[in-house]
Amino acid sequence: MIPLREKIGYALGDAASGGITWKIMSVAFPLFFTNVFGLTFADAAALMLLARMFDVITDPLMGSIADRTQSRWGTYRPWLIFGAIPFGVVFALLLYTPELGMTGKRVWAYGFYLLMMVCYTMVNVPYGSLLNVMTEDGDERNQFSAFRMVGAYAMGFVTLLTFAMVQKWAGGSDQHQYAVVGAVFGLIAMLMTLACGLLTKERHKPVRAEKFTFKQYGDLFRNKPWVYMTLVAVCTNFFNGFRYAVVGYMFTYCLDGDVTVGRFIINYTAFMAFGEVTCMVFGAVSPWFTRKVGSKRMAFVWSSIICCICSVVFFFIPMDPAYIWWMVAVSMLTSVGAGLYSPLLWSMYADVADYATETYGSSSTGLIFSSGTMAQKFGGAISASLIAFLLGVAGLVLETDILTGDTVVTITDEQSVRTMVWALFSLFPAFIASIMALLAYKFPLKK
C-alpha cells in the first residue's frame, strides 16, 4: 500500500504548478500585462499566441526527452528535483516590471513569458507522466489524481485569498506589489516542486523506446482515445481560461471595483477563491462519484453538464454589486462540476498511455502527458487572447502614454464592454462545457 506521505508529496507538485504559478498566470496575468506592465491588448494577445505556437514544439519534445531519461533518481523525478529552482526564479522575474522603454518592456515580457513556458513544461510534463510509473492500479491512480487536484485547488484557494494581502503588505506602486507577489509565490512554488520530486517514488519502469523516431508522433494521431482526450483537455482549459482570465475585468468594469459586504471585501481573487474551495472538496469526492455513475467517461459527462447549466444561469444574474452573493453561489455551483472532472482528466490520460503501450509496444507516457500540458497552456492562452481581442472589439481600448509610460484606458461603448465581459464569464464557458460533455460521451475507453 502506498503511504499517505507520498500521496501528499505528489499533491505538492500540482499545488506548485496548478495552485500557484498557473493560477496567478490565469487570473492575474491578463490584467497585469495590460493595466500594470503597460502592454496593449494587441501585444498581450500576440504574446499568448506566440507562446502557444512555441509550446507545440517544446511540449512534445519534452515528453520524448523525459521518456528516455535514465538516472539514479528515475525517469521523471529528476526533472522535478533539478527544475524546481529555475521554475521559481523565472516566475518571479516575469512579474517584475523593468524601467525600460516600450520596446525593452516588450522584449522582457516576451522573453520571460516564453522562458516561463519552457520551465513549466520542464517540470509539469514529467510530473504528469510520473503517475504512470508510481502505480499500475487504476483505483490508486484515481486516488493520486484526487490528491493532485485537492492539492492544486487547496493551494489555489490560499493563493487567491492571500494575493491581495501580499500586495497590501508589499505596499508601494502596483509594479512593486506584483514584483513582491512574484518573489513570494515563486519561492513557495520552487520548494513545493522540489519536495514533490524528493517524496515520490517510481515503482515501475516504462517500456522504453530507446531511439527517437517520428513514428511515435504518427502513432498519437492514430490513437483514437488520445485524440478524444486531447480535445476534452483543450475544452476544459478553454472553460477555465475564459472564467479566470476575465474575472479581473468583470470586477473592474461590471461591478465598479471591489465589493464591500460588511467588513468583508470581495475582490476578483477572493471571488475565485470560493470556487477553489468547492473544487477542492469535490475533487476529493470525484473517485466516489465515478464509482456511483459507473465509469470515468460518464462522470466527466455529468460534471460537464453541471458546468454548462450553472454558467448559463450566471449570465442572468443582475450586473449589480448587491447580487454579489448570488454570483458567488452560482460560481461555486459551477465549480462543483469542475472539481468533479479535474482528477478524471489525468487518470484518463494514464489509461490512454496504457492503451498506447498495449497497442504500439513501447512507452510514450511522457509524450502523451505532454499533450495534456500543452492543452492546458493552449486553452488558457487562446482564451486570454480571445478575451483581449473581443474586449477590443466591444470598445475597450488600452494605450500607453509616450511621456509617462502609464496605461491609458478608453471605453468607446460602456454597455457593450460590460455585456461582453459578462458573457465571457458565463455564456462562452457554457458553450465550451456543452462540447466537452459530447466529447467525453464519445470517449472510446469505458473504464
Coordinates of C-alpha atoms in Angstrom, one line a residue:
M1 CA 0.0 0.0 0.0
I2 CA 1.4 3.4 -1.0
P3 CA 2.0 5.6 2.1
L4 CA 0.0 8.8 2.7
R5 CA 3.1 11.0 2.7
E6 CA 3.8 10.0 -0.9
K7 CA 0.3 11.0 -2.0
I8 CA 0.7 14.3 -0.2
G9 CA 4.1 14.7 -1.8
Y10 CA 2.6 14.1 -5.2
A11 CA -0.1 16.7 -4.5
L12 CA 2.6 19.3 -3.8
G13 CA 3.6 19.2 -7.4
D14 CA 0.3 20.5 -8.7
A15 CA -0.1 22.7 -5.7
A16 CA 3.0 24.5 -7.0
S17 CA 2.3 24.5 -10.8
G18 CA -1.5 24.5 -10.8
G19 CA -2.3 26.1 -7.5
I20 CA 0.3 28.9 -7.6
T21 CA 2.0 29.6 -11.0
W22 CA -0.8 28.6 -13.4
K23 CA -3.4 30.1 -11.1
I24 CA -1.7 33.5 -11.0
M25 CA -0.9 33.3 -14.7
S26 CA -4.6 32.6 -15.5
V27 CA -6.2 35.1 -13.1
A28 CA -3.7 38.0 -12.7
F29 CA -1.6 38.0 -15.8
P30 CA -4.2 39.4 -18.3
L31 CA -4.8 42.4 -16.1
F32 CA -1.2 42.7 -15.0
F33 CA 0.2 42.8 -18.6
T34 CA -2.3 45.3 -19.8
N35 CA -3.1 47.6 -16.8
V36 CA 0.1 47.4 -14.8
F37 CA 3.1 46.3 -17.0
G38 CA 1.8 48.5 -19.8
L39 CA 1.3 46.2 -22.9
T40 CA -1.5 47.0 -25.3
F41 CA -4.3 44.4 -25.8
A42 CA -2.7 43.6 -29.2
D43 CA 0.7 43.0 -27.5
A44 CA -0.8 40.8 -24.8
A45 CA -2.9 38.8 -27.3
A46 CA 0.2 38.3 -29.6
L47 CA 2.3 37.2 -26.6
M48 CA -0.2 34.5 -25.7
L49 CA -0.5 33.2 -29.2
L50 CA 3.3 33.2 -29.8
A51 CA 3.8 31.2 -26.6
R52 CA 1.3 28.6 -27.7
M53 CA 3.0 28.1 -31.1
F54 CA 6.2 27.7 -29.1
D55 CA 4.5 25.1 -26.9
V56 CA 3.5 23.0 -29.9
I57 CA 7.3 22.3 -30.3
T58 CA 8.5 22.2 -26.7
D59 CA 5.8 20.1 -25.0
P60 CA 6.0 17.0 -27.2
L61 CA 9.8 17.4 -27.3
M62 CA 9.9 17.4 -23.5
G63 CA 7.7 14.4 -23.4
S64 CA 10.1 12.4 -25.7
I65 CA 13.1 13.5 -23.7
A66 CA 11.5 12.6 -20.4
D67 CA 10.6 9.1 -21.6
R68 CA 14.3 8.5 -22.5
T69 CA 15.8 9.9 -19.2
Q70 CA 17.7 7.4 -17.1
S71 CA 19.3 8.5 -13.9
R72 CA 19.8 7.4 -10.3
W73 CA 16.6 9.4 -9.4
G74 CA 14.5 7.6 -12.0
T75 CA 12.9 8.7 -15.3
Y76 CA 10.7 11.6 -14.4
R77 CA 11.6 12.7 -10.9
P78 CA 14.9 14.3 -11.7
W79 CA 13.1 16.9 -13.8
L80 CA 11.2 18.0 -10.7
I81 CA 14.2 17.9 -8.5
F82 CA 16.6 19.9 -10.7
G83 CA 13.9 22.0 -12.5
A84 CA 12.5 23.5 -9.2
I85 CA 14.9 26.4 -8.9
P86 CA 14.6 27.8 -12.5
F87 CA 10.9 27.3 -12.3
G88 CA 10.5 29.6 -9.2
V89 CA 13.1 32.2 -10.3
V90 CA 11.8 32.8 -13.8
F91 CA 8.2 33.1 -12.4
A92 CA 9.4 35.8 -10.1
L93 CA 11.2 37.7 -12.9
L94 CA 8.1 37.5 -15.1
L95 CA 6.1 39.6 -12.6
Y96 CA 8.8 42.3 -12.3
T97 CA 8.3 45.5 -14.3
P98 CA 11.7 46.8 -15.5
E99 CA 12.4 50.5 -16.0
L100 CA 12.7 50.2 -19.8
G101 CA 11.1 51.9 -22.8
M102 CA 8.2 50.2 -24.6
T103 CA 10.4 48.2 -26.8
G104 CA 12.5 47.0 -23.9
K105 CA 9.4 46.0 -21.9
R106 CA 8.1 44.0 -24.9
V107 CA 11.3 42.1 -25.1
W108 CA 11.3 41.5 -21.4
A109 CA 7.7 40.3 -21.4
Y110 CA 8.1 38.1 -24.5
G111 CA 11.4 36.6 -23.4
F112 CA 10.5 35.8 -19.8
Y113 CA 7.0 34.5 -20.8
L114 CA 8.5 32.1 -23.3
L115 CA 11.1 31.1 -20.8
M116 CA 8.4 30.5 -18.1
M117 CA 6.6 28.2 -20.5
V118 CA 9.8 26.2 -21.0
C119 CA 10.3 25.9 -17.2
Y120 CA 6.6 25.0 -16.7
T121 CA 6.9 22.3 -19.4
M122 CA 10.2 21.1 -18.0
V123 CA 8.6 20.2 -14.6
N124 CA 4.9 19.7 -15.4
V125 CA 5.2 17.2 -18.3
P126 CA 7.4 14.8 -16.2
Y127 CA 5.1 15.4 -13.2
G128 CA 2.1 14.3 -15.1
S129 CA 3.9 11.3 -16.5
L130 CA 5.1 10.3 -13.0
L131 CA 1.6 9.0 -12.2
N132 CA 2.0 6.1 -14.7
V133 CA 5.2 4.8 -13.0
M134 CA 4.1 5.2 -9.4
T135 CA 1.4 2.6 -9.6
E136 CA -0.4 0.4 -12.2
D137 CA -3.6 0.1 -10.2
G138 CA -6.5 2.1 -11.6
D139 CA -8.1 2.9 -8.3
E140 CA -4.8 4.1 -6.8
R141 CA -4.3 6.3 -9.9
N142 CA -7.7 7.8 -9.2
Q143 CA -6.6 8.4 -5.6
F144 CA -3.4 10.1 -6.7
S145 CA -5.3 12.2 -9.2
A146 CA -7.7 13.2 -6.4
F147 CA -4.8 14.2 -4.1
R148 CA -3.3 16.1 -7.0
M149 CA -6.5 18.1 -7.6
V150 CA -7.1 18.7 -3.9
G151 CA -3.5 20.0 -3.6
A152 CA -3.9 22.2 -6.6
Y153 CA -7.3 23.7 -5.5
A154 CA -6.3 24.0 -1.9
M155 CA -3.2 25.9 -2.8
G156 CA -5.2 27.8 -5.4
F157 CA -7.6 28.9 -2.7
V158 CA -4.7 30.1 -0.5
T159 CA -3.0 31.8 -3.4
L160 CA -6.1 33.7 -4.5
L161 CA -7.2 34.6 -0.9
T162 CA -3.7 35.9 0.1
F163 CA -2.9 37.5 -3.2
A164 CA -4.3 40.9 -2.2
M165 CA -2.9 40.5 1.3
V166 CA 0.6 40.2 -0.1
Q167 CA 0.0 43.2 -2.3
K168 CA -1.1 45.3 0.7
W169 CA 1.8 44.1 2.8
A170 CA 4.3 45.0 0.0
G171 CA 2.8 48.5 -0.4
G172 CA 4.2 51.0 -2.9
S173 CA 3.2 51.1 -6.6
D174 CA 1.3 48.4 -8.4
Q175 CA 4.5 47.4 -10.2
H176 CA 6.3 46.9 -6.8
Q177 CA 3.4 44.9 -5.4
Y178 CA 3.4 42.5 -8.3
A179 CA 7.2 42.1 -8.1
V180 CA 6.8 41.1 -4.4
V181 CA 4.0 38.7 -5.2
G182 CA 6.2 37.0 -7.8
A183 CA 9.1 36.6 -5.4
V184 CA 7.0 35.2 -2.6
F185 CA 4.9 32.8 -4.6
G186 CA 7.9 31.9 -6.8
L187 CA 9.8 30.8 -3.7
I188 CA 6.9 28.7 -2.4
A189 CA 6.4 27.0 -5.8
M190 CA 10.1 26.2 -6.0
L191 CA 10.1 24.5 -2.6
M192 CA 6.9 22.5 -3.3
T193 CA 8.2 21.3 -6.6
L194 CA 11.4 20.1 -5.0
A195 CA 9.5 18.4 -2.2
C196 CA 7.4 16.6 -4.8
G197 CA 10.4 15.2 -6.5
L198 CA 12.0 14.0 -3.3
L199 CA 8.9 12.5 -1.6
T200 CA 7.6 10.4 -4.6
K201 CA 8.8 7.0 -5.8
E202 CA 9.0 5.4 -9.3
R203 CA 8.0 1.7 -8.8
H204 CA 7.6 0.7 -12.4
K205 CA 9.9 1.3 -15.3
P206 CA 8.3 2.3 -18.6
V207 CA 8.7 0.2 -21.7
R208 CA 11.3 2.4 -23.4
A209 CA 11.5 3.5 -27.0
E210 CA 15.3 4.0 -26.8
K211 CA 15.7 5.5 -30.2
F212 CA 13.9 8.7 -31.1
T213 CA 11.5 8.2 -34.0
F214 CA 8.8 10.3 -35.6
K215 CA 6.7 7.2 -35.6
Q216 CA 5.6 7.9 -32.0
Y217 CA 4.0 11.2 -33.2
G218 CA 2.2 9.4 -36.0
D219 CA 1.0 6.8 -33.5
L220 CA -0.5 9.5 -31.4
F221 CA -2.8 10.6 -34.2
R222 CA -3.8 7.0 -34.9
N223 CA -4.6 6.6 -31.2
K224 CA -8.4 7.4 -31.1
P225 CA -8.6 7.7 -27.2
W226 CA -5.7 10.2 -27.3
V227 CA -7.5 12.3 -29.9
Y228 CA -10.7 12.5 -27.9
M229 CA -8.8 13.0 -24.6
T230 CA -6.8 15.9 -26.0
L231 CA -9.9 17.6 -27.4
V232 CA -11.5 17.2 -24.0
A233 CA -8.5 18.6 -22.3
V234 CA -8.4 21.6 -24.6
C235 CA -12.1 22.2 -23.8
T236 CA -11.6 22.0 -20.0
N237 CA -8.8 24.6 -20.2
F238 CA -10.9 26.9 -22.5
F239 CA -13.6 26.6 -19.9
N240 CA -11.4 27.6 -17.0
G241 CA -9.4 30.0 -19.1
F242 CA -12.3 32.2 -20.0
R243 CA -13.5 32.4 -16.4
Y244 CA -10.2 33.0 -14.7
A245 CA -8.8 35.4 -17.3
V246 CA -12.0 37.6 -17.5
V247 CA -12.9 37.8 -13.8
G248 CA -10.5 40.8 -13.2
Y249 CA -12.2 42.8 -15.9
M250 CA -15.6 41.7 -14.6
F251 CA -14.9 43.4 -11.2
T252 CA -13.3 46.4 -12.8
Y253 CA -15.9 47.2 -15.5
C254 CA -19.1 45.4 -14.4
L255 CA -19.0 45.8 -10.6
D256 CA -17.0 49.0 -10.4
G257 CA -14.2 47.5 -8.4
D258 CA -14.0 45.5 -5.1
V259 CA -17.3 44.8 -3.4
T260 CA -17.6 45.5 0.3
V261 CA -20.1 43.4 2.3
G262 CA -20.0 44.5 5.9
R263 CA -16.3 44.2 6.9
F264 CA -15.6 41.7 4.2
I265 CA -14.1 42.9 0.9
I266 CA -14.5 40.7 -2.1
N267 CA -12.1 41.4 -5.0
Y268 CA -11.6 39.3 -8.1
T269 CA -9.0 36.9 -6.5
A270 CA -11.2 36.4 -3.4
F271 CA -14.2 35.8 -5.6
M272 CA -12.4 32.9 -7.4
A273 CA -11.1 31.6 -4.1
F274 CA -14.6 30.5 -3.2
G275 CA -14.6 28.3 -6.3
E276 CA -11.2 26.9 -5.4
V277 CA -12.6 25.6 -2.1
T278 CA -15.5 24.0 -3.9
C279 CA -13.2 22.4 -6.4
M280 CA -11.0 21.1 -3.6
V281 CA -14.0 19.4 -1.8
F282 CA -15.5 17.9 -4.9
G283 CA -12.1 16.9 -6.3
A284 CA -11.8 14.7 -3.2
V285 CA -15.3 13.3 -3.8
S286 CA -14.6 12.6 -7.5
P287 CA -13.4 8.9 -7.0
W288 CA -16.7 8.2 -5.1
F289 CA -18.8 10.0 -7.8
T290 CA -17.0 8.0 -10.5
R291 CA -17.9 4.7 -8.8
K292 CA -21.5 5.8 -8.4
V293 CA -22.1 6.7 -12.1
G294 CA -20.2 3.6 -13.3
S295 CA -17.3 5.0 -15.3
K296 CA -14.8 7.9 -15.7
R297 CA -16.4 8.7 -19.0
M298 CA -19.9 9.2 -17.6
A299 CA -18.6 11.1 -14.6
F300 CA -17.0 13.5 -16.9
V301 CA -20.2 13.9 -18.9
W302 CA -22.3 14.7 -15.9
S303 CA -19.8 17.1 -14.4
S304 CA -19.6 19.0 -17.7
I305 CA -23.4 19.3 -17.8
I306 CA -23.3 20.9 -14.3
C307 CA -20.7 23.4 -15.6
C308 CA -22.8 24.2 -18.6
I309 CA -26.1 24.8 -16.8
C310 CA -24.6 26.8 -14.0
S311 CA -22.7 29.0 -16.4
V312 CA -25.9 29.9 -18.3
V313 CA -27.6 30.7 -15.0
F314 CA -24.8 33.2 -14.1
F315 CA -25.5 35.3 -17.2
F316 CA -29.0 36.1 -15.9
I317 CA -27.8 37.4 -12.5
P318 CA -28.1 41.3 -12.5
M319 CA -24.9 43.1 -13.1
D320 CA -25.1 44.8 -9.7
P321 CA -22.8 44.5 -6.6
A322 CA -25.9 44.0 -4.5
Y323 CA -26.2 40.5 -6.0
I324 CA -22.6 39.5 -5.2
W325 CA -23.6 36.5 -3.0
W326 CA -25.8 35.2 -5.8
M327 CA -22.7 35.4 -8.1
V328 CA -20.6 33.7 -5.5
A329 CA -23.2 30.9 -5.0
V330 CA -23.6 30.2 -8.8
S331 CA -19.9 30.4 -9.4
M332 CA -19.4 27.8 -6.6
L333 CA -22.0 25.5 -8.1
T334 CA -20.2 25.8 -11.4
S335 CA -17.0 24.7 -9.6
V336 CA -18.8 21.6 -8.4
G337 CA -18.6 20.3 -11.9
A338 CA -15.0 21.5 -12.4
G339 CA -14.0 19.8 -9.2
L340 CA -15.5 16.5 -10.2
Y341 CA -13.9 16.3 -13.6
S342 CA -10.4 17.7 -12.8
P343 CA -9.0 14.5 -11.2
L344 CA -10.5 12.4 -14.0
L345 CA -8.6 14.2 -16.7
W346 CA -5.1 12.9 -15.6
S347 CA -6.4 9.5 -14.6
M348 CA -7.9 9.1 -18.1
Y349 CA -4.6 10.2 -19.7
A350 CA -2.9 7.4 -17.8
D351 CA -5.4 4.9 -19.3
V352 CA -4.6 6.4 -22.7
A353 CA -0.9 5.8 -22.1
D354 CA -1.6 2.2 -21.1
Y355 CA -3.6 1.7 -24.3
A356 CA -0.8 3.2 -26.4
T357 CA 1.7 0.8 -24.8
E358 CA -0.5 -2.2 -25.4
T359 CA -1.3 -1.2 -29.0
Y360 CA 2.1 0.1 -30.2
G361 CA 4.5 -1.9 -28.0
S362 CA 6.6 1.0 -26.4
S363 CA 6.0 3.6 -23.8
S364 CA 5.0 7.1 -24.9
T365 CA 3.9 8.2 -21.5
G366 CA 5.8 11.5 -21.4
L367 CA 4.7 12.3 -24.9
I368 CA 1.0 11.6 -24.1
F369 CA 1.0 13.5 -20.9
S370 CA 2.8 16.4 -22.6
S371 CA -0.2 16.8 -24.8
G372 CA -2.3 17.3 -21.7
T373 CA 0.1 20.0 -20.5
M374 CA 0.1 21.6 -24.0
A375 CA -3.7 21.5 -24.0
Q376 CA -3.7 23.3 -20.6
K377 CA -1.5 26.1 -21.8
F378 CA -3.2 26.3 -25.2
G379 CA -6.6 26.6 -23.7
G380 CA -5.6 29.2 -21.2
A381 CA -3.6 31.3 -23.5
I382 CA -6.0 31.2 -26.5
S383 CA -8.9 32.1 -24.2
A384 CA -6.9 35.0 -22.9
S385 CA -6.1 36.1 -26.4
L386 CA -9.7 35.9 -27.5
I387 CA -10.7 37.9 -24.4
A388 CA -8.2 40.6 -25.3
F389 CA -9.5 40.6 -28.9
L390 CA -13.2 40.6 -28.1
L391 CA -12.9 43.3 -25.4
G392 CA -11.1 45.5 -28.0
V393 CA -14.0 44.8 -30.5
A394 CA -16.5 45.7 -27.8
G395 CA -14.9 49.1 -27.2
L396 CA -12.2 48.7 -24.6
V397 CA -9.0 50.4 -25.8
L398 CA -5.7 50.4 -24.0
E399 CA -2.8 52.8 -25.0
T400 CA 0.5 53.7 -23.4
D401 CA 1.3 57.4 -22.7
I402 CA 4.5 58.1 -24.6
L403 CA 5.7 60.6 -22.0
T404 CA 4.9 58.8 -18.7
G405 CA 4.7 55.2 -19.8
D406 CA 1.3 54.8 -18.0
T407 CA -1.5 52.8 -19.4
V408 CA -4.4 54.9 -20.6
V409 CA -7.9 53.1 -20.7
T410 CA -10.5 54.4 -23.1
I411 CA -14.0 52.9 -23.3
T412 CA -15.9 53.8 -26.5
D413 CA -19.1 51.8 -25.7
E414 CA -19.5 51.1 -22.0
Q415 CA -22.6 48.9 -22.2
S416 CA -21.1 46.8 -25.0
V417 CA -18.0 46.2 -22.9
R418 CA -19.9 45.3 -19.8
T419 CA -22.1 42.8 -21.7
M420 CA -19.1 41.3 -23.4
V421 CA -17.3 40.8 -20.1
W422 CA -20.4 39.2 -18.5
A423 CA -20.9 36.8 -21.5
L424 CA -17.2 35.9 -21.5
F425 CA -17.5 34.7 -17.9
S426 CA -20.8 32.8 -18.5
L427 CA -22.1 32.1 -22.0
F428 CA -18.8 31.4 -23.6
P429 CA -17.7 28.8 -21.0
A430 CA -21.2 27.3 -21.1
F431 CA -20.8 26.6 -24.8
I432 CA -17.4 25.1 -24.3
A433 CA -18.8 22.8 -21.5
S434 CA -21.5 21.5 -23.8
I435 CA -18.9 20.5 -26.3
M436 CA -16.8 18.9 -23.5
A437 CA -19.8 16.8 -22.5
L438 CA -20.3 15.5 -26.0
L439 CA -16.6 14.6 -26.5
A440 CA -16.5 12.9 -23.1
Y441 CA -19.6 10.8 -24.0
K442 CA -17.9 9.7 -27.2
F443 CA -14.6 8.8 -25.5
P444 CA -13.7 5.2 -26.6
L445 CA -12.3 3.7 -23.3
K446 CA -15.1 2.7 -21.0
K447 CA -13.1 2.3 -17.7

